[in-house]
mmCIF file of C-alpha atoms in Angstrom:
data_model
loop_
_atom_site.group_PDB
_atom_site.id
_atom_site.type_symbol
_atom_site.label_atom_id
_atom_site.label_comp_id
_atom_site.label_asym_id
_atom_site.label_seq_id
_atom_site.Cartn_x
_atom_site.Cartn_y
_atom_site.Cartn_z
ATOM 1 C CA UNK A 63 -8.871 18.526 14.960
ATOM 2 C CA UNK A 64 -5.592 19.383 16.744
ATOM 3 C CA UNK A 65 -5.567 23.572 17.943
ATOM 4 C CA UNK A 66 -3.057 24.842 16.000
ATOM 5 C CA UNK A 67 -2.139 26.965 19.003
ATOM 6 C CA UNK A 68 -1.523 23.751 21.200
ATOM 7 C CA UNK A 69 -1.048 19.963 19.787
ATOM 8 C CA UNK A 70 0.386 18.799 23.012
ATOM 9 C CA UNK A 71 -3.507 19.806 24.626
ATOM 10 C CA UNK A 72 -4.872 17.951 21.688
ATOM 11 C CA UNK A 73 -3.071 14.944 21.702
ATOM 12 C CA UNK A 74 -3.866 14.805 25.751
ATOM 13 C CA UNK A 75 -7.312 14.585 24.854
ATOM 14 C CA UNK A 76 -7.161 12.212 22.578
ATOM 15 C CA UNK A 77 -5.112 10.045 24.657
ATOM 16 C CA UNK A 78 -7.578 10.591 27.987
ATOM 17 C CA UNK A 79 -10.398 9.851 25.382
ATOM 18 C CA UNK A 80 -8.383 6.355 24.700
ATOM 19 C CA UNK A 81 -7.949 5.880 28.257
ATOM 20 C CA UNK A 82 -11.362 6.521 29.668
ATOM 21 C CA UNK A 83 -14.158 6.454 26.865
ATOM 22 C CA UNK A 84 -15.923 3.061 26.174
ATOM 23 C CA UNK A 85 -17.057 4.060 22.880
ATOM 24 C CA UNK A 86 -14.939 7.056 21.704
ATOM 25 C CA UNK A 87 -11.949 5.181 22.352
ATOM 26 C CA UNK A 88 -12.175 3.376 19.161
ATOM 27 C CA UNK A 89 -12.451 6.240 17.490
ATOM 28 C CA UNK A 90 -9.605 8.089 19.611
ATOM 29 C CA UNK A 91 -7.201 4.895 18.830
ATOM 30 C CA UNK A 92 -7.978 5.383 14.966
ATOM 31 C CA UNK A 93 -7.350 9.554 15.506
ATOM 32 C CA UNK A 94 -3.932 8.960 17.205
ATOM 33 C CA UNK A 95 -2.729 5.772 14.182
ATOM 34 C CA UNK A 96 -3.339 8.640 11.383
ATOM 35 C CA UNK A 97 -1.789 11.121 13.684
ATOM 36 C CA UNK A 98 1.173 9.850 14.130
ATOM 37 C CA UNK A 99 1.697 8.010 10.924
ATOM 38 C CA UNK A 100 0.765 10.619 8.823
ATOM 39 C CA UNK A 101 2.028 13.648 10.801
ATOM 40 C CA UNK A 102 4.798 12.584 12.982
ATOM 41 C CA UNK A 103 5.856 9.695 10.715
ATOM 42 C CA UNK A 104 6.205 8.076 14.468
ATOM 43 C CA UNK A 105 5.561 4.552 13.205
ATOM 44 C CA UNK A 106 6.002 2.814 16.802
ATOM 45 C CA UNK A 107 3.013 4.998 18.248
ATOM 46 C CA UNK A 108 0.578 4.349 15.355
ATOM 47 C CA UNK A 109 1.438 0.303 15.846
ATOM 48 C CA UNK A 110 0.037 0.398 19.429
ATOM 49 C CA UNK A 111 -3.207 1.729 18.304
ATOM 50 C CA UNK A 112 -2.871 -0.269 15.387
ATOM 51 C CA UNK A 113 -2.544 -3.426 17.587
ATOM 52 C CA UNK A 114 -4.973 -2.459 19.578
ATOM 53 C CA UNK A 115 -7.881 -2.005 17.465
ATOM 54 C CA UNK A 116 -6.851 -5.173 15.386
ATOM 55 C CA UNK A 117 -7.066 -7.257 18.289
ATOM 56 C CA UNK A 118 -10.462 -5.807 19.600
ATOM 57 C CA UNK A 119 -11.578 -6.131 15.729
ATOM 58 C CA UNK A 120 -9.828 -9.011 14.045
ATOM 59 C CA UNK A 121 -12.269 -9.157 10.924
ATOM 60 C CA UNK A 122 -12.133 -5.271 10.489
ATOM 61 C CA UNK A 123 -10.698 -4.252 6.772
ATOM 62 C CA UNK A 124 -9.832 -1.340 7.760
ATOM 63 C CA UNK A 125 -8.000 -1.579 11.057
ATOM 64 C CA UNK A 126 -6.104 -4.973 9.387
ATOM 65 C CA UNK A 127 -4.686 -2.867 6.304
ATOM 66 C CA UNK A 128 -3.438 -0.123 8.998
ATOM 67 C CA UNK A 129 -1.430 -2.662 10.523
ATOM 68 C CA UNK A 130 0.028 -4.022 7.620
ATOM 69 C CA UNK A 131 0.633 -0.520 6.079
ATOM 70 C CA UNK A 132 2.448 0.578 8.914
ATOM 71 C CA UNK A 133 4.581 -3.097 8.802
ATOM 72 C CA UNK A 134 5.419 -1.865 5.206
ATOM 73 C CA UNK A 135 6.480 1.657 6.226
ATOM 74 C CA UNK A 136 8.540 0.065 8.764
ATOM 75 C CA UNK A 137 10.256 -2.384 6.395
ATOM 76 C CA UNK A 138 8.612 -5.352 8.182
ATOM 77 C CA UNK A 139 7.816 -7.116 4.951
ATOM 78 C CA UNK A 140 7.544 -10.211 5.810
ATOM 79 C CA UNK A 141 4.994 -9.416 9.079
ATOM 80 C CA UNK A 142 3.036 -7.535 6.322
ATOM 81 C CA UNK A 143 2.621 -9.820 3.377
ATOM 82 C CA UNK A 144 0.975 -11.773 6.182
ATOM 83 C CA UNK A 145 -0.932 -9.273 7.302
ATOM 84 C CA UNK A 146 -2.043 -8.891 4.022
ATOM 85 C CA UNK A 147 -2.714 -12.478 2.720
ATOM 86 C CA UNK A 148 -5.036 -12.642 5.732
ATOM 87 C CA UNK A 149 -7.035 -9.656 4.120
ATOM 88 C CA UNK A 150 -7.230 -11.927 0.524
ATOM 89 C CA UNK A 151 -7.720 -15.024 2.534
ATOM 90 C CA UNK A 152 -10.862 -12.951 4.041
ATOM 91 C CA UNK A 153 -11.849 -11.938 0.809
ATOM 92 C CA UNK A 154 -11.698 -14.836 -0.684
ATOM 93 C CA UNK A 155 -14.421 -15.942 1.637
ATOM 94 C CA UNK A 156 -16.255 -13.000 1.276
ATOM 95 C CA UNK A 157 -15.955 -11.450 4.529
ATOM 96 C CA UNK A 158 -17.921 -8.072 5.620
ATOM 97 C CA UNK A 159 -16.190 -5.197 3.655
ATOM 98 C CA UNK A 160 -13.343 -7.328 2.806
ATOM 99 C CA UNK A 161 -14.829 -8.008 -0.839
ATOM 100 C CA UNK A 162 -14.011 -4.882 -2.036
ATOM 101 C CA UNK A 163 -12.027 -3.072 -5.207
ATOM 102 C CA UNK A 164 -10.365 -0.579 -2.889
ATOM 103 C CA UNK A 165 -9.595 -3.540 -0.213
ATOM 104 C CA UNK A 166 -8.511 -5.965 -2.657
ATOM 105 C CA UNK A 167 -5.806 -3.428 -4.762
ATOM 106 C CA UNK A 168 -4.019 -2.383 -1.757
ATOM 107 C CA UNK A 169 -4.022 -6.476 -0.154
ATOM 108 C CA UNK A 170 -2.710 -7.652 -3.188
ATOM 109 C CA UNK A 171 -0.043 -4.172 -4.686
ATOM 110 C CA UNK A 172 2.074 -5.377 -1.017
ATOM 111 C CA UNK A 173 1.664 -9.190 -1.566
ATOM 112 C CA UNK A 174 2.873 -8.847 -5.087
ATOM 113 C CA UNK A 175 5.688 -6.036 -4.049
ATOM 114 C CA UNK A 176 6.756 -8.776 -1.337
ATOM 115 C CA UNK A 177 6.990 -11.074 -3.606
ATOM 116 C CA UNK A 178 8.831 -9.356 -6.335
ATOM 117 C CA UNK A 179 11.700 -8.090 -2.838
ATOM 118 C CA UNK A 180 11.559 -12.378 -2.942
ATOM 119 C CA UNK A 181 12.374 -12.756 -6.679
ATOM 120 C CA UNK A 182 9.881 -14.711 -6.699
ATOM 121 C CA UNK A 183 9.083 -12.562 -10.131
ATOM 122 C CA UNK A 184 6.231 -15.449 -11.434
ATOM 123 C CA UNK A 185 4.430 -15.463 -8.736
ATOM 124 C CA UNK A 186 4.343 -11.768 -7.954
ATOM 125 C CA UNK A 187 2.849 -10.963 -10.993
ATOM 126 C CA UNK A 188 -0.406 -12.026 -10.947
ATOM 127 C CA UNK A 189 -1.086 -9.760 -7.722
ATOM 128 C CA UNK A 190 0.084 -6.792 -9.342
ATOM 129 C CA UNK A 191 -2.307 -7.476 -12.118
ATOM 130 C CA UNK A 192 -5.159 -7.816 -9.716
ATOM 131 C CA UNK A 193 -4.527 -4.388 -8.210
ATOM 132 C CA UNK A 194 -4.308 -2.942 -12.081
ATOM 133 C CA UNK A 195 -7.890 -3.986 -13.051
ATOM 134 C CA UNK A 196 -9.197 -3.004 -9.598
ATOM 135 C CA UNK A 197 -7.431 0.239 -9.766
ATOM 136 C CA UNK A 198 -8.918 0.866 -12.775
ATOM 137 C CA UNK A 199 -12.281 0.403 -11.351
ATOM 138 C CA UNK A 200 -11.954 3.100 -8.905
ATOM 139 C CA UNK A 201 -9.405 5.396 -9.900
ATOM 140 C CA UNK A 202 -11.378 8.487 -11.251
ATOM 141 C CA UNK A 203 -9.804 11.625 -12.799
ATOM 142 C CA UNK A 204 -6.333 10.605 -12.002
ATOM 143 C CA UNK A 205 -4.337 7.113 -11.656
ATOM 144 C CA UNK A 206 -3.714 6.438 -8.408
ATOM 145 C CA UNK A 207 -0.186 5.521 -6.778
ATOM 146 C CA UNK A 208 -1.246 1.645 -6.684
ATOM 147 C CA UNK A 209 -1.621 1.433 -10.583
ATOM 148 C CA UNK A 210 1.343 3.171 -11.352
ATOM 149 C CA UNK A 211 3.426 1.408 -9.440
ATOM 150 C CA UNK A 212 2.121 -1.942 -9.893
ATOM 151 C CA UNK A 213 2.293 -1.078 -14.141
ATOM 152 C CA UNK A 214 6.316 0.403 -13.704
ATOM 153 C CA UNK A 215 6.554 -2.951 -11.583
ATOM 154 C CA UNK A 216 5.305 -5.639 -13.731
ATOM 155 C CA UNK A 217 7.249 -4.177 -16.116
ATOM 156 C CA UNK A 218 10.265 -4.259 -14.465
ATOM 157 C CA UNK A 219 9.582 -7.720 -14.218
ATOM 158 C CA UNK A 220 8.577 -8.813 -17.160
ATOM 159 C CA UNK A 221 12.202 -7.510 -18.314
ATOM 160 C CA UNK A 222 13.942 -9.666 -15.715
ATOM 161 C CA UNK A 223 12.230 -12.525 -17.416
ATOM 162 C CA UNK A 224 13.548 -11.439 -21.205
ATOM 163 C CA UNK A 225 9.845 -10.647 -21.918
ATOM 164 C CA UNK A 226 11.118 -7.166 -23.298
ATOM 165 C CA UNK A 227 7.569 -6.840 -25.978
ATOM 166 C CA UNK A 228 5.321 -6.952 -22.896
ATOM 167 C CA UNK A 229 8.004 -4.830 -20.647
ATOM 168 C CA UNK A 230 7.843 -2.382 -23.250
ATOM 169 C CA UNK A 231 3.954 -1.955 -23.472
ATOM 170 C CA UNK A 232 3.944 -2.060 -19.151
ATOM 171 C CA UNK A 233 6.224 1.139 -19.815
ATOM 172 C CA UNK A 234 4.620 2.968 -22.659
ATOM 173 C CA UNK A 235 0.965 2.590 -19.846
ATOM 174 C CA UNK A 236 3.252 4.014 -17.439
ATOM 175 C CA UNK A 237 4.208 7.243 -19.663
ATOM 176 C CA UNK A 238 -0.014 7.788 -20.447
ATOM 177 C CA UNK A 239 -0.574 7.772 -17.275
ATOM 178 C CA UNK A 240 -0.154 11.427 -14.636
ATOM 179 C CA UNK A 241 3.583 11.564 -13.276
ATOM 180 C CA UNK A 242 3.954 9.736 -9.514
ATOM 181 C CA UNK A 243 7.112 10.776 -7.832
ATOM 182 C CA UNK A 244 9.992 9.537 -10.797
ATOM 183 C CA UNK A 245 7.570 7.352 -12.631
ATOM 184 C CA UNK A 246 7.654 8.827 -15.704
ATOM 185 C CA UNK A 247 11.621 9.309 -15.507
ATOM 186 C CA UNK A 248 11.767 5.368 -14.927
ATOM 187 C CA UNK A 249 9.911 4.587 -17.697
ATOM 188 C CA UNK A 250 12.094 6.567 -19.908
ATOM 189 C CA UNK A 251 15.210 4.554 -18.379
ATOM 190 C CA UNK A 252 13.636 1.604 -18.566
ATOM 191 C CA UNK A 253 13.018 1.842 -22.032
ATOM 192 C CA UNK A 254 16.351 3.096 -23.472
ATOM 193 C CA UNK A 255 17.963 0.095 -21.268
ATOM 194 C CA UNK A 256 15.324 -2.555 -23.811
ATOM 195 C CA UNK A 257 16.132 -0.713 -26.693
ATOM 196 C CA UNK A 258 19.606 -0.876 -25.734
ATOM 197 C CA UNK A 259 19.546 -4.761 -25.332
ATOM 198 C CA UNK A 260 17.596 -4.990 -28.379
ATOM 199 C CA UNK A 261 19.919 -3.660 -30.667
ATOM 200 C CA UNK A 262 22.760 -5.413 -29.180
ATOM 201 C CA UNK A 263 21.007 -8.595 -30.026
ATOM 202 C CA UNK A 264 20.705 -7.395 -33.777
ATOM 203 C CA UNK A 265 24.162 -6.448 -34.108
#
């Protein structure tokens, strides 16, 4: 979308479409969020349009999970496990497009990864193994972020609880599955620390 030759022209378009346009101004506000979180990691832009839109469109799936992504990119946990226990609270009463595999994963991964920042380990895990089985659902040739994560973390906290036999198994998933970021790496570690406490014990 953006000439190559000129983004400053581009983005002035975008932003007179936003200004003027009845209709294309949604669509302009949606442009400029993945613009600027995406491309120009400038999370304080994309949150106006974010805003924005959410307010016009307070039972839209979409526009609600970009305002609680961009709460998590900015570290504002607490703003988005909000954000995002609206979206279950929504899908729990079957709201248009809320009901969803793809809605419901990425809702309840950032409850459950709030939850675990909380140490609140018990009750984080049953989100994270929500976004597993829908992950599984939709996830096609290759696991996506979500499911890895959510695995490596339900590990992790099944070892904080001494649960090491189930931490283990969390792990070994984690190793099958295609390497995201240092997943595979923390596996590994994760492992040799069990088997490290394990044999201590037997000693």
């Amino acid at each position: 979308f953006f000439h190559k030759w000129n983004k400053e022209f581009s983005l002035k378009q975008l932003k007179d479409a936003d200004r003027i346009g009845k209709y294309s101004s949604h669509e302009a506000k949606y442009i400029l969020i993945t613009f600027f979180y995406y491309f120009e990691d400038d999370l304080e832009e994309a949150e106006i349009y974010a805003k924005q839109l959410f307010t016009s469109f307070p039972d839209n799936p979409v526009f609600e999970r970009w305002r609680g992504r961009i709460a998590v990119r900015k570290g504002e946990w607490k703003i988005a496990s909000s954000v995002f226990n609206d979206v279950l609270n929504k899908v729990s009463k079957n709201y248009d497009r809320y009901n969803t595999a793809k809605v419901r994963r990425e809702a309840n991964y950032y409850v459950g990864s709030y939850l675990k920042n909380q140490s609140k380990f018990d009750e984080a895990l049953p989100y994270f193994k929500k976004c597993i089985e829908d992950s599984k659902k939709i996830d096609n040739d290759k696991e996506s972020g979500f499911q890895i994560n959510a695995t490596l973390y339900s590990g992790t906290i099944l070892e904080t609880l001494g649960k090491y036999k189930e931490a283990k198994k969390h792990y070994e998933a984690v190793l099958d599955m295609r390497e995201f970021k240092d997943s595979h790496d923390k596996a590994e570690d994760y492992l040799a620390r069990i088997d490290k406490i394990e044999n201590q014990k037997r000693k």
